[in-house]
Amino acid sequence: MAADVLTVSHVAKRFGAVTALRDVNLRLAAGEVLGLIGDNGAGKSTLIKILSGFHQPDSGTLSLDGVEVSLRSVDHARSLGIDCVYQDLALVNELSVYHNMFLNRELVRWPLLRNRSMRTLAAQHLADMGVSVPSVDVEVAKLSGGQRQAIAVARSVYSSARILLLDEPLAAMGAKEGALILDLVRRLRDRGDVSIIIIAHNYAQILEVCDRVNLLQHGEISYDVPRSRTSVQELTDLVVAEYRQAKHRQSDTSGG
Amino acid sequence: MAADVLTVSHVAKRFGAVTALRDVNLRLAAGEVLGLIGDNGAGKSTLIKILSGFHQPDSGTLSLDGVEVSLRSVDHARSLGIDCVYQDLALVNELSVYHNMFLNRELVRWPLLRNRSMRTLAAQHLADMGVSVPSVDVEVAKLSGGQRQAIAVARSVYSSARILLLDEPLAAMGAKEGALILDLVRRLRDRGDVSIIIIAHNYAQILEVCDRVNLLQHGEISYDVPRSRTSVQELTDLVVAEYRQAKHRQSDTSGG
Amino acid sequence: MIALRRIGDEFLKRREASILLVAIALMAYFQATTGIFFTESNIVNVSQYVAATAIIAAGQVLLLVSGEIDLSVGNVYTLAPFLMHYAVDFWGVPVIPSILLALVLSALIGLVNGFITVVLRVPSFVTTLGMLFLISGITLITSNAYPVPIPTAADAFAPWLGAAPWAEIIWALLIIAVLHAVLTSTRWGLHTIAVGGNLLGASEAGIRVGRIKIGNFMICSALGGFAGIIEAFRIDSIDPTAGGTGIMFAAVASAVIGGTALAGGSGTIIGALLGAVVLGVLRDGFNLIGVDAYTFDLIIGAAILLAMISNVHLARLRRAGRT
Amino acid sequence: MIALRRIGDEFLKRREASILLVAIALMAYFQATTGIFFTESNIVNVSQYVAATAIIAAGQVLLLVSGEIDLSVGNVYTLAPFLMHYAVDFWGVPVIPSILLALVLSALIGLVNGFITVVLRVPSFVTTLGMLFLISGITLITSNAYPVPIPTAADAFAPWLGAAPWAEIIWALLIIAVLHAVLTSTRWGLHTIAVGGNLLGASEAGIRVGRIKIGNFMICSALGGFAGIIEAFRIDSIDPTAGGTGIMFAAVASAVIGGTALAGGSGTIIGALLGAVVLGVLRDGFNLIGVDAYTFDLIIGAAILLAMISNVHLARLRRAGRT
Amino acid sequence: GPDQQSNSGGEGVGDFPKTPKWKFVFVNHVTSNPFFVPTQYGAADACALLGCEFQWTGSKTSIAGEMVNATNAAVSAKADGIALCVVDVNAFAKPVDNALDAGIPVVSYNADGAPGKPGTNRLAYIGQDLFTSGVRLGERIAELVESGEVVGFIATPGQLNIQPRIDGAKQAIEQSGKSITFNQIASGAELPQELSTIDAYSQGHPDLKGMFAVDAGSTEGVAKVMAKYKLKDKGVASGGFDLVPGTLEGIKNGHLDFTIDQQPYLQGFLPVLSLYLYKLSGGLVSPAETNTGLLFVTKDNVDPYLTTKTRFEGSDTKQQLVERSGAIGHG
Ligand SMILES: Nc1ncnc2c1ncn2[C@@H]1O[C@H](COP(=O)(O)OP(=O)(O)OP(=O)(O)O)[C@@H](O)[C@H]1O
Ligand SMILES: Nc1ncnc2c1ncn2[C@@H]1O[C@H](COP(=O)(O)OP(=O)(O)OP(=O)(O)O)[C@@H](O)[C@H]1O
Ligand SMILES: [Mg+2]
Ligand SMILES: [Mg+2]
C-alpha cells in the first residue's frame, strides 16, 4: 500500500461556543481519492479549510509525507502542493472568468499579465468540462450557479497540486457537467500523482470515484471504509441512524 | 385534470448579447409538482426569476389562473401568492438566522418586531427539516453551506404561497436533510393547495417528488413528460445527446 | 453578587461595550489630570460638544447601514435655521410651523438626494457632494453670508430648543433612543440592514430597496436640519459658517468609531452616540488641560488612534470571552 | 469610414467613455460662452487645477479598489514639502535626496496607516482620521504654521518639479499611465481588485490581502507627498494651510466621479483623471465666466449633479448598445 | 473757460468720460466669512458709482494654491484689475507679476504679506497694518493686566491676515516688561467650534487674567464665554477684533472691554476706486498705500453700531443715509 501523503492527528477547532471539530484523525494515501461525508454542519468544510491553511487548528497536528507541518497560510499550503476548491467558491465577482480561473496563479511575463494565454487556456478547460459560458471575458457576477462552480473547480483541478481538496465540487453542476468532472477526477487518479479528498452529499457520485469513504460525525471521523465494502444504501442508513439518535437527544434536552 | 394555475407563453429574455430564454412555453397545473431540468446556463434560474417578478421578460406573457398578469416586482408577485427560493439564497449575512428566515415577512406587533415568536418558529422549522444550527440567534455568515440553504428553503416552504418556485433547493443539503425536505415537498403536494416548480440536477430526487418533468434547452422547453413515462436513465441520455450535438457545433465554429 | 455579574455579562454582550469603556476611561483620565472634568458646567460643555454631532451621526448610521452616505447633511444643518428665520421674519409664519417647515424642506433635500441616487443611479457620494455645494450656495446667497440673531418671536421657545443648558443633549438622547429602537426593533431597521448587507438578496426577497434608501436619506437630512436649528438656539445666532463638511465629517467619524461599517449592513445608533462622546470628551478634555494650539491636533490624532486600537482590542477580548 | 467606426466602437467599449464625453461637452460649453477657454494660458490653468488632484486620486483609486480609504493623504500633501524644506535648509541634505526622503517618509505614514488598519484592525476611515490630525499637528508644530519659500538650493530643479507651466500635468499623466498599467495589467492590480471585491475569497485563494492593502496605503500616501511637493514648487511657497481635507475630498470625489466604487472591487485610474478634469474644468470655467463665490457653489453643485446624471445615462446607453 | 468745459463732463458716470464696463476681480482667502460682507458691499457700491463690476472669488479655507488658481484665471480672463489678499509671502509673487506683465493693475487688501515683506509687486496695499494692530492690542493688554496668565485665541494659526496680530501682541507684551504669560491657542475655523474651545479653555484655567482674540469668530466666542461665566466680575480682561453682532453685544453689556475695527467696507470700496482711477488715468494715478485704520470700539462708542443696521457693517443690505449728531469723539 502506498505511503500516506497526509496525516491528520487529533485536530480540534472551535468557533466561540461552537465546537466544529473535536478530535479528527484522518490519513490520505498517495494517489488515493478519499470521500468525506457527513451531515450539514458536521465540520467537513472546517476540516478542509484547516488542510488548506485557511484556518489554524486549535490543537492537533498535520503531517505531509510523514513530516509534521504547520500551515501558516493558504499561500504556504499551496507552496507545499495543496490546493482547494472552497464550498463558497472564492470567486471575485468583479473579475472576468479567466482572471478568476487563474487567480493568484496568473501567467505573467514580468511585470505584465499574459492575458491572451490565460484566456485561451480558460476557454479550453471549460470546454473539457463540458461547461459553456457566454465568453471567458465576462464578469463572473453574470454567470449561472453551475458556470460559477465550474470556474472554481477548474481553477484547482488544472493546477499541478499534489493534494487536491474538493468541497462539494458538484453541488451546482448539471448531470452532464457533473459526469464530466468526475471523469476528470478519475483521469487524475489514474495518472497517480495526485491525492484527492472530495466532499459530496451524493453518495452515488462518491462511490463512483472514491477509493475510500470517511464519515465525519460529532467532530470526529466515526467510520472509515473502502469503497468495495460499502454501498449507497449503507452510507444512507449510517447517516439516518445518526439522525434518529440526534432526534432522540434533542427531545431529551428540549426546553433548555 | 386540474386547471392550470400558471401559464407561460412565448417568453424571451436577453442579457446584452446573451440570449438566456428564446421562446419558453410552460404550464403548471393546480397542486402539481413540476421538475425543471437542463444544462448549466440553460436559463432555468432566469425563468424562475421571471416567474417570481425579479426579472421582467423582454417579450411573452404570464397568466395566473388564466388571467394575464405582468409582475411588476417580487413584492407584487408575492402578493399574488408566488414565492421563491433563489439559487443564490438571498440571505443577509449580517442578520440572524431567524431574521433571515422571516425576511420581508416579519411577524410584527406594530411597530415592533415579534422577535420571540420568530425565534421559536424558526427553531421549530429547522428541526422539522432535520437541520441543526448552533443557535437561531447566530448570524448566517457563520453557518455552513447546507445550513444556509436550509434557511432559504424554510423561508419559502413555510410561507403560505400558492405557487412555490424552488431553484436547486437541495444542492447543498446532506443526504438526510435532503430526504427530509423532499418529504416536506411531498406533504405539501399531498395537501394539494400549492403548486410547485422545482429545479434540480439530481434526477433521482426529481423523479421522487415530481408529477411531470420539463427539459429546458436552447432557450425553450424541448421536452415535457409525466413522471410515470420517464426514468433517470432516459433523462440522462437526453441531456448527454444534447451534449454530443453541442460538442459537434463547437468544433465546427472553433477558431472564431 | 451574582446579579451584578449577570448585569456585567449582559453588558459585555453588547457591541457598544468596548467603546463605552474607552469613553469612561478617557473621562476618568481627564478628571484625574484636571480635577474639574466632572463639574456640572464642564459636563454641560461636553454635552454641547456631543449633542449636534450625535444627532447627525444617528441619521448617518441609518444611511450608512443601508449602504449610502450623505455628505450634504452638514450644509442642511447650516441652511435649516436660516429657513426658519426667513419663515418667521420675512414671511410672517409663526415659530413652530416655521421650524416644521424648515424640517420638511430639509427632508425634501434628502428626498432629492435619494431620488438622484436610487432612481438616476448616481453614487450617493457624488450626489450628495453636488448637493453640498448647491445648498451651500443657496445659504450664502439667501443670507448674504451674514449671521442673524434668532427671531425674537422664538424667545419663548429658545430654552426648550437648545438654549437651556441640558436641552440639546436631551433632544439628542431622545432621538438616539427612538432611532435605536427603529434600527433594532422594527421592520424598517431590519430592512435597512438587509438592503445594506445584501442589496441583490434584499430585492430578491421583495424588499423595496429604493424606498428604504430614500427614506433614510430623508431621515438623515431632516435630523441634520434639526441639529442645525437647536445648535443655532444654543449659540443664540444663526451663523452661515456653522456646520458644513466639518460637522458632517465628525458625524461620520462618530458613526464609524461607534462600530458602523462604511460598506453597509452593520452599525449601531448607540455606538454612534458613544463615538460622538469619545470625540467630544477628547476635544473638551485637552482644552481643559490647555494644550497648545499646535499640539492639540497632534495629541487628538494620537488619542483617536490609541482609543480605537484599545476599542478594537477590547471588542476582541469581549468576543473571545463570550460563551 | 469603417476604420473610423471601429475606433468609435472601441472607444465606446471603454468604461471611461461616458465621463470623457461629459468633460468634452463641458469644455465646448465654456469655449462657446467665454471664447477663451482654449487659449494656452487657460489650458495651463486648467491643467494646474487638475494635476495635483489627479495624482492623489490615482493613489486613492488603488486604495478604494482594495476596499480602504485614506483621509490623511491631504495632510501628507501639506507635510511633505516641509519635510523637504527641513532636510535641505536645516539638515543640509542635497535637494534630490531631500525630496526622496520626503517621499519615503510619506510612504512610511502610509505603512503606519496600513499596519493599524490591517494588523490592528481599526477601520481605515478612523485610522486615517486619527492620522490626519496627527500629521496636521506635526506640520503645525514643526513649521510654526508659517509658510516658507522653496529652498533656494532647489531653484535649478524647480521648473522640472512643477514650476514650469506644463510640468505638473506631465508628472500627473506619467503617474496616471503607470498606475493604469499597474491596475489593469499586473498581478498587483488584479489582486487589488480581488481583495476589494471579495476579501474572504481572495484570502481563500491565497492572496496576501494584508500586503496588498498596506502596499496601496503606501502608494497613496507617497503620491500625496509627491503632489504636495510639486504643488509647492508651482506656487513657489510651502503653505501650511494647503491641502488638508479639501484636496483629499476632491481626490476621492474625482475617483468616484470617474467610476470607482467606494465599496471596493472596481475602479479606473483614467476615470479618476477624467473625474479630476471634470471638476477642474468646472472650477476654471465658472471662474472665467466670472461667477461670484456664493453663486459659484450653487452653480458648481448643480453642474456636478447634471454632469453625473448625464454620465450615468450615457454609460447606460453605451452598455445597452454594446453587442 | 476751460474750467467750465471740464465741468460739463464726459458721457460716463459723474464727470468722467465714457468708459467700458471694467471688471475687477477680488481674490479673497475666506470668501464666505461674514467679516468680508461689508467689503463686498463696499466694492458693490463703488462699482455702482463708477459703472464697473467686480467678481468675488478665491478660497473658502485660506488655501494659497486655490487663490493662485483664481488669480491666474483672472489673468486668462483678461480682468481689468485685481485686488488680492496676500496671505502668503511667496505664493503670489509670480501670479501678480504675470498680471502686471499682462497690463492688469493689482492692489492688495486686508493682508499684505509679512511685516516689512509684502511678498508681491502689487501697486499698493489697502487695509489695516496688521502687525501694528497687533502691537496696539498687546499694549492694550499690558494696560489692562498687571501680571499672570493671558490667552490669545486665533482661528487658524499661521494665517497672514491674523497671525501678524498675535505676533505683534506678543512683542508688545514682552516689551512692556510685565510678567504676563501669553498663550496662543488655535480655536478652529467655525463659530460653534471656536465657542466650545474657548469655553473649555476658560474652565480649565481658573487663574486666567485675560482672554483676547485676533479674529472675528474667536472674539465673538470670547464675548459669549465671558458672559456665560460672568468672568468680568472675576476681574478677567478681554478684547479682540472686528464687529460681528455677538461682539458688539458683548461690548454693550460690558463683558468685552474693547474690539478693534478695521473698516472692512473701505477694504472693498477703496480698491475699486484705486483700480478705476488707474485705468481711467492710463496709470498716471497710481494706487496709494491706504491704512484703513484701527479704531478701538468700547462701551463708550458702541451704540451707533448696535442701533443702526447698515451696509457699512454688513448687517443690512439696504442703502440708507445714516444720521448722526453730536460731537465726534477724539483723543
Ligand atoms: N467562521 C465561523 N464562525 C462561527 N461558526 C462557524 C464558522 N464556520 C463554521 N462554523 C460552524 O461550524 C460548524 C461546522 O461548519 P462546516 O461549514 O464545517 O460544516 P459542513 O460539514 O461543511 O456542512 P455543510 O455540509 O452544510 O457544508 C457549523 O455549525 C457552523 O455553524
Ligand atoms: N444578470 C445577468 N447578466 C448577464 N448574463 C446573465 C445574467 N443572468 C444570467 N445570465 C446568463 O444567462 C444564461 C442563463 O443563466 P441561468 O442562471 O438562467 O442558468 P441556469 O439554467 O440556472 O444554470 P445553472 O444550472 O448553472 O444554475 C447564462 O449563460 C448566464 O451567463
Ligand atoms: Mg461545507
Ligand atoms: Mg441556475
mmCIF file of C-alpha atoms in Angstrom, chain D residues 224-312:
data_model
loop_
_atom_site.group_PDB
_atom_site.id
_atom_site.type_symbol
_atom_site.label_atom_id
_atom_site.label_comp_id
_atom_site.label_asym_id
_atom_site.label_seq_id
_atom_site.Cartn_x
_atom_site.Cartn_y
_atom_site.Cartn_z
ATOM 1 C CA GLY D 224 0.080 62.556 -1.729
ATOM 2 C CA GLY D 225 3.552 63.658 -0.662
ATOM 3 C CA PHE D 226 4.695 63.975 -4.255
ATOM 4 C CA ALA D 227 1.653 66.017 -5.242
ATOM 5 C CA GLY D 228 2.292 68.324 -2.295
ATOM 6 C CA ILE D 229 5.891 68.831 -3.330
ATOM 7 C CA ILE D 230 5.195 69.666 -6.964
ATOM 8 C CA GLU D 231 2.311 71.929 -5.990
ATOM 9 C CA ALA D 232 4.637 73.759 -3.584
ATOM 10 C CA PHE D 233 7.078 74.228 -6.454
ATOM 11 C CA ARG D 234 4.282 75.546 -8.621
ATOM 12 C CA ILE D 235 3.002 78.167 -6.219
ATOM 13 C CA ASP D 236 6.574 78.797 -5.126
ATOM 14 C CA SER D 237 5.704 78.577 -1.461
ATOM 15 C CA ILE D 238 5.343 75.867 1.157
ATOM 16 C CA ASP D 239 1.983 76.612 2.644
ATOM 17 C CA PRO D 240 0.817 75.088 5.958
ATOM 18 C CA THR D 241 -2.836 75.640 5.044
ATOM 19 C CA ALA D 242 -2.547 73.951 1.647
ATOM 20 C CA GLY D 243 -4.079 70.578 1.082
ATOM 21 C CA GLY D 244 -5.760 69.084 4.084
ATOM 22 C CA THR D 245 -9.198 67.599 3.817
ATOM 23 C CA GLY D 246 -10.066 69.799 0.860
ATOM 24 C CA ILE D 247 -7.789 68.146 -1.654
ATOM 25 C CA MET D 248 -8.370 64.707 -0.158
ATOM 26 C CA PHE D 249 -12.067 65.227 -0.662
ATOM 27 C CA ALA D 250 -11.567 66.452 -4.221
ATOM 28 C CA ALA D 251 -9.423 63.409 -4.956
ATOM 29 C CA VAL D 252 -11.964 60.925 -3.613
ATOM 30 C CA ALA D 253 -14.689 62.781 -5.494
ATOM 31 C CA SER D 254 -12.659 62.584 -8.724
ATOM 32 C CA ALA D 255 -12.215 58.870 -8.213
ATOM 33 C CA VAL D 256 -15.917 58.306 -7.609
ATOM 34 C CA ILE D 257 -16.987 60.564 -10.475
ATOM 35 C CA GLY D 258 -14.595 58.591 -12.650
ATOM 36 C CA GLY D 259 -16.373 55.359 -11.778
ATOM 37 C CA THR D 260 -14.610 53.961 -8.727
ATOM 38 C CA ALA D 261 -16.913 52.319 -6.214
ATOM 39 C CA LEU D 262 -16.482 53.408 -2.590
ATOM 40 C CA ALA D 263 -17.341 49.854 -1.586
ATOM 41 C CA GLY D 264 -14.254 48.465 -3.313
ATOM 42 C CA GLY D 265 -13.596 45.988 -6.087
ATOM 43 C CA SER D 266 -13.922 48.275 -9.055
ATOM 44 C CA GLY D 267 -12.415 51.462 -10.354
ATOM 45 C CA THR D 268 -10.331 53.008 -13.088
ATOM 46 C CA ILE D 269 -7.307 55.267 -12.862
ATOM 47 C CA ILE D 270 -8.057 57.036 -16.127
ATOM 48 C CA GLY D 271 -11.585 57.587 -14.869
ATOM 49 C CA ALA D 272 -10.129 59.326 -11.824
ATOM 50 C CA LEU D 273 -8.090 61.593 -14.100
ATOM 51 C CA LEU D 274 -11.219 62.423 -16.070
ATOM 52 C CA GLY D 275 -13.119 62.998 -12.836
ATOM 53 C CA ALA D 276 -10.446 65.478 -11.789
ATOM 54 C CA VAL D 277 -10.647 67.066 -15.247
ATOM 55 C CA VAL D 278 -14.416 67.495 -14.948
ATOM 56 C CA LEU D 279 -14.040 69.159 -11.540
ATOM 57 C CA GLY D 280 -11.125 71.314 -12.744
ATOM 58 C CA VAL D 281 -12.911 72.411 -15.921
ATOM 59 C CA LEU D 282 -15.984 73.340 -13.920
ATOM 60 C CA ARG D 283 -13.943 75.399 -11.438
ATOM 61 C CA ASP D 284 -11.880 77.111 -14.089
ATOM 62 C CA GLY D 285 -14.794 77.647 -16.466
ATOM 63 C CA PHE D 286 -17.060 79.315 -13.954
ATOM 64 C CA ASN D 287 -14.153 81.444 -12.787
ATOM 65 C CA LEU D 288 -13.582 82.510 -16.404
ATOM 66 C CA ILE D 289 -17.232 83.394 -16.777
ATOM 67 C CA GLY D 290 -16.735 85.418 -13.628
ATOM 68 C CA VAL D 291 -19.180 83.767 -11.278
ATOM 69 C CA ASP D 292 -19.154 85.140 -7.727
ATOM 70 C CA ALA D 293 -18.078 82.961 -4.824
ATOM 71 C CA TYR D 294 -21.594 82.486 -3.449
ATOM 72 C CA THR D 295 -23.208 81.716 -6.772
ATOM 73 C CA PHE D 296 -20.188 79.608 -7.587
ATOM 74 C CA ASP D 297 -21.141 76.982 -5.036
ATOM 75 C CA LEU D 298 -24.704 76.887 -6.271
ATOM 76 C CA ILE D 299 -23.704 76.523 -9.890
ATOM 77 C CA ILE D 300 -20.932 74.031 -9.322
ATOM 78 C CA GLY D 301 -23.249 71.891 -7.222
ATOM 79 C CA ALA D 302 -25.902 71.886 -9.915
ATOM 80 C CA ALA D 303 -23.272 71.253 -12.585
ATOM 81 C CA ILE D 304 -21.844 68.252 -10.719
ATOM 82 C CA LEU D 305 -25.311 66.757 -10.415
ATOM 83 C CA LEU D 306 -26.181 67.366 -14.063
ATOM 84 C CA ALA D 307 -22.817 66.113 -15.288
ATOM 85 C CA MET D 308 -23.105 62.921 -13.266
ATOM 86 C CA ILE D 309 -26.692 62.265 -14.259
ATOM 87 C CA SER D 310 -25.726 62.588 -17.932
ATOM 88 C CA ASN D 311 -22.675 60.449 -17.295
ATOM 89 C CA VAL D 312 -24.737 57.643 -15.784
#
